[in-house]
Amino acid sequence: MPFYIYILKSRKDGSFYKGFTEDYCKRLEEHNLGLSQFTSTKTPWELIYVEEHANKQSALIRERKLKKCKKEYFEWLCKQPTNILIKG
């Protein structure tokens, strides 16, 4: 089963949220329903980036690295071929 890291952008204030999941569509829905305490005050959220990983460990390592990055990197990253949202 693949694992995913994802980046959300708040339509309310433009902030970013980075996360890890096995189902990014379901996770986006949970964020927008306010089920995550950390993101509930910044809804609605837009899914801007999804990256697939073969195993949980590599996804968690990548998520940890993304949490240290700046917004300019996220804006660049969402246009890259690693973003499965822009494929086909």
CSV table of N, CA, C and O in Angstrom, one decimal:
chain,number,residue,atom,x,y,z
A,1,MET,N,0.8,-1.2,0.0
A,1,MET,CA,0.0,0.0,0.0
A,1,MET,C,0.9,1.2,0.0
A,1,MET,O,1.8,1.4,0.8
A,2,PRO,N,0.6,2.2,-0.9
A,2,PRO,CA,1.4,3.4,-0.9
A,2,PRO,C,1.1,4.3,0.2
A,2,PRO,O,0.0,4.3,0.8
A,3,PHE,N,2.0,5.2,0.6
A,3,PHE,CA,1.8,6.2,1.6
A,3,PHE,C,2.1,7.6,0.9
A,3,PHE,O,2.8,7.6,-0.1
A,4,TYR,N,1.5,8.6,1.4
A,4,TYR,CA,1.6,9.9,0.7
A,4,TYR,C,2.0,11.0,1.7
A,4,TYR,O,1.6,11.0,2.9
A,5,ILE,N,2.8,11.9,1.2
A,5,ILE,CA,2.9,13.2,2.0
A,5,ILE,C,2.1,14.2,1.2
A,5,ILE,O,2.0,14.1,-0.1
A,6,TYR,N,1.5,15.2,1.8
A,6,TYR,CA,0.7,16.2,1.2
A,6,TYR,C,0.9,17.5,1.7
A,6,TYR,O,1.4,17.7,2.9
A,7,ILE,N,0.6,18.5,0.9
A,7,ILE,CA,0.7,19.9,1.4
A,7,ILE,C,-0.6,20.6,1.1
A,7,ILE,O,-1.2,20.5,0.0
A,8,LEU,N,-1.2,21.2,2.1
A,8,LEU,CA,-2.4,22.0,2.0
A,8,LEU,C,-2.1,23.5,2.1
A,8,LEU,O,-1.1,23.9,2.7
A,9,LYS,N,-2.9,24.3,1.4
A,9,LYS,CA,-2.8,25.7,1.5
A,9,LYS,C,-4.1,26.2,2.0
A,9,LYS,O,-5.2,25.9,1.4
A,10,SER,N,-4.1,27.1,3.0
A,10,SER,CA,-5.3,27.6,3.5
A,10,SER,C,-5.8,28.7,2.6
A,10,SER,O,-5.1,29.7,2.3
A,11,ARG,N,-7.1,28.6,2.2
A,11,ARG,CA,-7.7,29.7,1.4
A,11,ARG,C,-8.0,30.9,2.3
A,11,ARG,O,-8.3,32.0,1.8
A,12,LYS,N,-8.0,30.7,3.6
A,12,LYS,CA,-8.3,31.8,4.6
A,12,LYS,C,-7.1,32.7,4.7
A,12,LYS,O,-7.3,34.0,4.7
A,13,ASP,N,-5.9,32.2,4.9
A,13,ASP,CA,-4.8,33.1,5.2
A,13,ASP,C,-3.5,32.7,4.4
A,13,ASP,O,-2.5,33.4,4.6
A,14,GLY,N,-3.6,31.7,3.5
A,14,GLY,CA,-2.4,31.4,2.7
A,14,GLY,C,-1.4,30.6,3.3
A,14,GLY,O,-0.3,30.3,2.8
A,15,SER,N,-1.6,30.1,4.6
A,15,SER,CA,-0.6,29.3,5.3
A,15,SER,C,-0.6,27.9,4.7
A,15,SER,O,-1.5,27.5,4.0
A,16,PHE,N,0.5,27.2,5.0
A,16,PHE,CA,0.6,25.8,4.5
A,16,PHE,C,0.6,24.8,5.7
A,16,PHE,O,1.0,25.1,6.8
A,17,TYR,N,0.1,23.6,5.3
A,17,TYR,CA,0.2,22.5,6.3
A,17,TYR,C,0.7,21.3,5.6
A,17,TYR,O,0.3,21.0,4.4
A,18,LYS,N,1.7,20.6,6.2
A,18,LYS,CA,2.3,19.4,5.6
A,18,LYS,C,1.9,18.2,6.4
A,18,LYS,O,1.9,18.2,7.7
A,19,GLY,N,1.5,17.1,5.7
A,19,GLY,CA,1.1,15.9,6.5
A,19,GLY,C,1.4,14.6,5.7
A,19,GLY,O,2.0,14.6,4.6
A,20,PHE,N,1.1,13.6,6.4
A,20,PHE,CA,1.3,12.2,5.9
A,20,PHE,C,0.0,11.4,6.0
A,20,PHE,O,-0.7,11.6,7.0
A,21,THR,N,-0.2,10.6,5.1
A,21,THR,CA,-1.5,9.8,5.1
A,21,THR,C,-1.4,8.6,4.2
A,21,THR,O,-0.6,8.5,3.3
A,22,GLU,N,-2.4,7.7,4.3
A,22,GLU,CA,-2.6,6.7,3.3
A,22,GLU,C,-3.7,7.0,2.3
A,22,GLU,O,-3.9,6.3,1.3
A,23,ASP,N,-4.5,8.0,2.7
A,23,ASP,CA,-5.6,8.4,1.8
A,23,ASP,C,-5.7,10.0,1.8
A,23,ASP,O,-6.4,10.5,2.7
A,24,TYR,N,-5.1,10.6,0.9
A,24,TYR,CA,-5.1,12.1,0.9
A,24,TYR,C,-6.4,12.7,0.6
A,24,TYR,O,-6.7,13.8,1.1
A,25,CYS,N,-7.3,12.1,-0.1
A,25,CYS,CA,-8.6,12.7,-0.4
A,25,CYS,C,-9.4,12.7,0.9
A,25,CYS,O,-10.1,13.7,1.2
A,26,LYS,N,-9.4,11.6,1.6
A,26,LYS,CA,-10.1,11.5,2.9
A,26,LYS,C,-9.5,12.5,3.9
A,26,LYS,O,-10.2,13.2,4.7
A,27,ARG,N,-8.2,12.6,3.9
A,27,ARG,CA,-7.5,13.5,4.9
A,27,ARG,C,-7.9,15.0,4.6
A,27,ARG,O,-8.1,15.8,5.5
A,28,LEU,N,-8.0,15.4,3.3
A,28,LEU,CA,-8.4,16.7,3.0
A,28,LEU,C,-9.8,17.0,3.5
A,28,LEU,O,-10.0,18.1,4.1
A,29,GLU,N,-10.6,16.1,3.3
A,29,GLU,CA,-12.0,16.2,3.8
A,29,GLU,C,-12.0,16.4,5.3
A,29,GLU,O,-12.8,17.3,5.8
A,30,GLU,N,-11.2,15.6,6.0
A,30,GLU,CA,-11.2,15.7,7.5
A,30,GLU,C,-10.7,17.1,7.9
A,30,GLU,O,-11.2,17.7,8.8
A,31,HIS,N,-9.7,17.6,7.2
A,31,HIS,CA,-9.1,19.0,7.5
A,31,HIS,C,-10.2,20.0,7.3
A,31,HIS,O,-10.4,20.9,8.1
A,32,ASN,N,-10.9,19.9,6.2
A,32,ASN,CA,-12.0,20.9,5.9
A,32,ASN,C,-13.2,20.8,6.7
A,32,ASN,O,-14.0,21.8,6.9
A,33,LEU,N,-13.4,19.6,7.3
A,33,LEU,CA,-14.5,19.5,8.3
A,33,LEU,C,-14.2,19.9,9.7
A,33,LEU,O,-15.0,19.9,10.6
A,34,GLY,N,-12.9,20.4,9.9
A,34,GLY,CA,-12.5,20.8,11.2
A,34,GLY,C,-12.1,19.7,12.1
A,34,GLY,O,-12.1,20.0,13.4
A,35,LEU,N,-11.8,18.5,11.7
A,35,LEU,CA,-11.6,17.4,12.5
A,35,LEU,C,-10.1,17.4,13.0
A,35,LEU,O,-9.8,16.6,13.9
A,36,SER,N,-9.3,18.2,12.5
A,36,SER,CA,-7.9,18.3,13.0
A,36,SER,C,-7.8,19.6,13.8
A,36,SER,O,-8.0,20.7,13.2
A,37,GLN,N,-7.4,19.5,15.0
A,37,GLN,CA,-7.4,20.7,15.9
A,37,GLN,C,-6.4,21.8,15.3
A,37,GLN,O,-6.7,22.9,15.3
A,38,PHE,N,-5.3,21.3,14.8
A,38,PHE,CA,-4.3,22.3,14.3
A,38,PHE,C,-4.8,23.1,13.1
A,38,PHE,O,-4.4,24.2,13.0
A,39,THR,N,-5.6,22.5,12.2
A,39,THR,CA,-6.0,23.2,11.0
A,39,THR,C,-7.4,23.7,11.0
A,39,THR,O,-7.8,24.3,10.1
A,40,SER,N,-8.1,23.4,12.1
A,40,SER,CA,-9.6,23.7,12.1
A,40,SER,C,-9.9,25.2,12.0
A,40,SER,O,-10.9,25.6,11.5
A,41,THR,N,-9.0,26.1,12.4
A,41,THR,CA,-9.3,27.5,12.4
A,41,THR,C,-8.9,28.2,11.0
A,41,THR,O,-9.1,29.4,10.9
A,42,LYS,N,-8.3,27.4,10.1
A,42,LYS,CA,-7.8,28.0,8.9
A,42,LYS,C,-8.5,27.4,7.6
A,42,LYS,O,-8.0,27.5,6.5
A,43,THR,N,-9.7,26.9,7.8
A,43,THR,CA,-10.5,26.3,6.7
A,43,THR,C,-11.0,27.4,5.8
A,43,THR,O,-11.2,28.5,6.3
A,44,PRO,N,-11.3,27.2,4.6
A,44,PRO,CA,-11.1,25.9,3.8
A,44,PRO,C,-9.6,25.7,3.4
A,44,PRO,O,-8.9,26.7,3.2
A,45,TRP,N,-9.3,24.5,3.2
A,45,TRP,CA,-7.9,24.1,2.7
A,45,TRP,C,-8.0,23.6,1.3
A,45,TRP,O,-9.0,22.9,0.9
A,46,GLU,N,-6.9,23.8,0.6
A,46,GLU,CA,-6.8,23.3,-0.8
A,46,GLU,C,-5.6,22.4,-0.9
A,46,GLU,O,-4.5,22.7,-0.4
A,47,LEU,N,-5.8,21.3,-1.5
A,47,LEU,CA,-4.7,20.3,-1.7
A,47,LEU,C,-3.9,20.8,-2.9
A,47,LEU,O,-4.4,20.8,-4.0
A,48,ILE,N,-2.6,21.1,-2.6
A,48,ILE,CA,-1.7,21.6,-3.7
A,48,ILE,C,-0.6,20.7,-4.1
A,48,ILE,O,0.0,20.8,-5.1
A,49,TYR,N,-0.3,19.7,-3.2
A,49,TYR,CA,0.8,18.8,-3.5
A,49,TYR,C,0.6,17.5,-2.9
A,49,TYR,O,0.2,17.4,-1.7
A,50,VAL,N,0.9,16.4,-3.7
A,50,VAL,CA,0.8,15.0,-3.1
A,50,VAL,C,2.0,14.3,-3.7
A,50,VAL,O,2.2,14.3,-5.0
A,51,GLU,N,2.7,13.6,-2.9
A,51,GLU,CA,3.9,12.8,-3.3
A,51,GLU,C,3.7,11.4,-2.8
A,51,GLU,O,3.5,11.2,-1.6
A,52,GLU,N,3.9,10.4,-3.7
A,52,GLU,CA,3.7,9.0,-3.3
A,52,GLU,C,5.0,8.4,-2.8
A,52,GLU,O,6.1,8.7,-3.4
A,53,HIS,N,4.9,7.6,-1.8
A,53,HIS,CA,6.1,6.8,-1.2
A,53,HIS,C,5.7,5.4,-1.1
A,53,HIS,O,4.6,5.0,-0.8
A,54,ALA,N,6.7,4.5,-1.3
A,54,ALA,CA,6.5,3.1,-1.3
A,54,ALA,C,6.3,2.5,0.1
A,54,ALA,O,5.7,1.5,0.3
A,55,ASN,N,6.8,3.3,1.1
A,55,ASN,CA,6.7,2.8,2.5
A,55,ASN,C,6.5,3.9,3.4
A,55,ASN,O,6.8,5.1,3.1
A,56,LYS,N,6.0,3.6,4.6
A,56,LYS,CA,5.7,4.6,5.6
A,56,LYS,C,7.0,5.3,6.1
A,56,LYS,O,6.9,6.5,6.3
A,57,GLN,N,8.1,4.6,6.2
A,57,GLN,CA,9.3,5.3,6.7
A,57,GLN,C,9.8,6.4,5.8
A,57,GLN,O,10.1,7.5,6.3
A,58,SER,N,9.8,6.1,4.5
A,58,SER,CA,10.3,7.2,3.6
A,58,SER,C,9.3,8.3,3.6
A,58,SER,O,9.8,9.5,3.4
A,59,ALA,N,8.0,8.1,3.7
A,59,ALA,CA,7.1,9.2,3.7
A,59,ALA,C,7.2,10.0,5.0
A,59,ALA,O,7.2,11.3,4.9
A,60,LEU,N,7.4,9.4,6.1
A,60,LEU,CA,7.6,10.1,7.3
A,60,LEU,C,8.9,11.0,7.3
A,60,LEU,O,8.9,12.1,7.8
A,61,ILE,N,10.0,10.4,6.8
A,61,ILE,CA,11.2,11.2,6.6
A,61,ILE,C,11.0,12.4,5.8
A,61,ILE,O,11.5,13.5,6.1
A,62,ARG,N,10.4,12.2,4.6
A,62,ARG,CA,10.1,13.3,3.7
A,62,ARG,C,9.2,14.4,4.4
A,62,ARG,O,9.4,15.6,4.3
A,63,GLU,N,8.2,14.0,5.1
A,63,GLU,CA,7.3,14.9,5.8
A,63,GLU,C,8.1,15.7,6.8
A,63,GLU,O,8.0,16.9,6.9
A,64,ARG,N,9.0,15.1,7.5
A,64,ARG,CA,9.8,15.8,8.5
A,64,ARG,C,10.7,16.9,7.9
A,64,ARG,O,10.8,18.0,8.4
A,65,LYS,N,11.2,16.5,6.7
A,65,LYS,CA,12.1,17.5,6.0
A,65,LYS,C,11.2,18.7,5.5
A,65,LYS,O,11.6,19.8,5.5
A,66,LEU,N,10.0,18.4,5.0
A,66,LEU,CA,9.1,19.4,4.5
A,66,LEU,C,8.7,20.4,5.5
A,66,LEU,O,8.5,21.6,5.3
A,67,LYS,N,8.6,20.0,6.7
A,67,LYS,CA,8.2,20.8,7.8
A,67,LYS,C,9.2,21.9,8.1
A,67,LYS,O,8.9,22.9,8.8
A,68,LYS,N,10.4,21.8,7.6
A,68,LYS,CA,11.5,22.8,7.8
A,68,LYS,C,11.6,23.8,6.7
A,68,LYS,O,12.3,24.7,6.7
A,69,CYS,N,10.8,23.6,5.6
A,69,CYS,CA,10.9,24.4,4.4
A,69,CYS,C,10.1,25.6,4.4
A,69,CYS,O,9.1,25.7,5.2
A,70,LYS,N,10.4,26.5,3.6
A,70,LYS,CA,9.7,27.8,3.5
A,70,LYS,C,8.6,27.8,2.4
A,70,LYS,O,8.7,26.9,1.5
A,71,LYS,N,7.7,28.8,2.4
A,71,LYS,CA,6.6,28.8,1.5
A,71,LYS,C,7.0,28.9,0.0
A,71,LYS,O,6.4,28.3,-0.9
A,72,GLU,N,8.1,29.5,-0.3
A,72,GLU,CA,8.6,29.6,-1.6
A,72,GLU,C,8.9,28.3,-2.2
A,72,GLU,O,8.7,28.0,-3.4
A,73,TYR,N,9.5,27.4,-1.4
A,73,TYR,CA,9.8,26.0,-1.8
A,73,TYR,C,8.5,25.3,-2.1
A,73,TYR,O,8.4,24.6,-3.1
A,74,PHE,N,7.4,25.4,-1.3
A,74,PHE,CA,6.2,24.7,-1.6
A,74,PHE,C,5.5,25.2,-2.9
A,74,PHE,O,5.0,24.4,-3.6
A,75,GLU,N,5.6,26.5,-3.1
A,75,GLU,CA,5.1,27.0,-4.4
A,75,GLU,C,5.8,26.5,-5.6
A,75,GLU,O,5.2,26.2,-6.6
A,76,TRP,N,7.1,26.3,-5.5
A,76,TRP,CA,7.9,25.7,-6.5
A,76,TRP,C,7.6,24.2,-6.6
A,76,TRP,O,7.4,23.7,-7.7
A,77,LEU,N,7.6,23.5,-5.5
A,77,LEU,CA,7.4,22.1,-5.5
A,77,LEU,C,6.1,21.7,-6.1
A,77,LEU,O,6.0,20.7,-6.8
A,78,CYS,N,5.0,22.4,-5.9
A,78,CYS,CA,3.7,22.0,-6.4
A,78,CYS,C,3.7,22.0,-8.0
A,78,CYS,O,2.8,21.4,-8.6
A,79,LYS,N,4.7,22.6,-8.6
A,79,LYS,CA,4.7,22.6,-10.1
A,79,LYS,C,5.7,21.5,-10.6
A,79,LYS,O,5.8,21.4,-11.8
A,80,GLN,N,6.2,20.7,-9.8
A,80,GLN,CA,7.2,19.7,-10.2
A,80,GLN,C,6.5,18.4,-10.5
A,80,GLN,O,5.4,18.1,-10.1
A,81,PRO,N,7.2,17.6,-11.3
A,81,PRO,CA,6.6,16.3,-11.8
A,81,PRO,C,6.4,15.3,-10.6
A,81,PRO,O,5.7,14.3,-10.8
A,82,THR,N,7.0,15.5,-9.5
A,82,THR,CA,6.8,14.6,-8.3
A,82,THR,C,5.4,14.8,-7.8
A,82,THR,O,4.9,14.0,-7.0
A,83,ASN,N,4.7,15.9,-8.1
A,83,ASN,CA,3.4,16.2,-7.7
A,83,ASN,C,2.4,15.4,-8.5
A,83,ASN,O,2.1,15.7,-9.6
A,84,ILE,N,1.8,14.3,-7.9
A,84,ILE,CA,0.9,13.4,-8.6
A,84,ILE,C,-0.4,14.1,-9.0
A,84,ILE,O,-1.2,13.6,-9.8
A,85,LEU,N,-0.7,15.3,-8.4
A,85,LEU,CA,-1.9,16.0,-8.8
A,85,LEU,C,-1.8,16.6,-10.2
A,85,LEU,O,-2.9,16.9,-10.8
A,86,ILE,N,-0.6,16.8,-10.7
A,86,ILE,CA,-0.5,17.4,-12.0
A,86,ILE,C,-0.3,16.4,-13.2
A,86,ILE,O,-0.2,16.7,-14.3
A,87,LYS,N,-0.2,15.1,-12.8
A,87,LYS,CA,-0.1,14.1,-13.8
A,87,LYS,C,-1.4,13.7,-14.5
A,87,LYS,O,-2.3,13.4,-13.7
A,88,GLY,N,-1.5,13.9,-15.8
A,88,GLY,CA,-2.6,13.5,-16.5
A,88,GLY,C,-3.9,14.0,-16.0
A,88,GLY,O,-5.0,13.6,-16.1
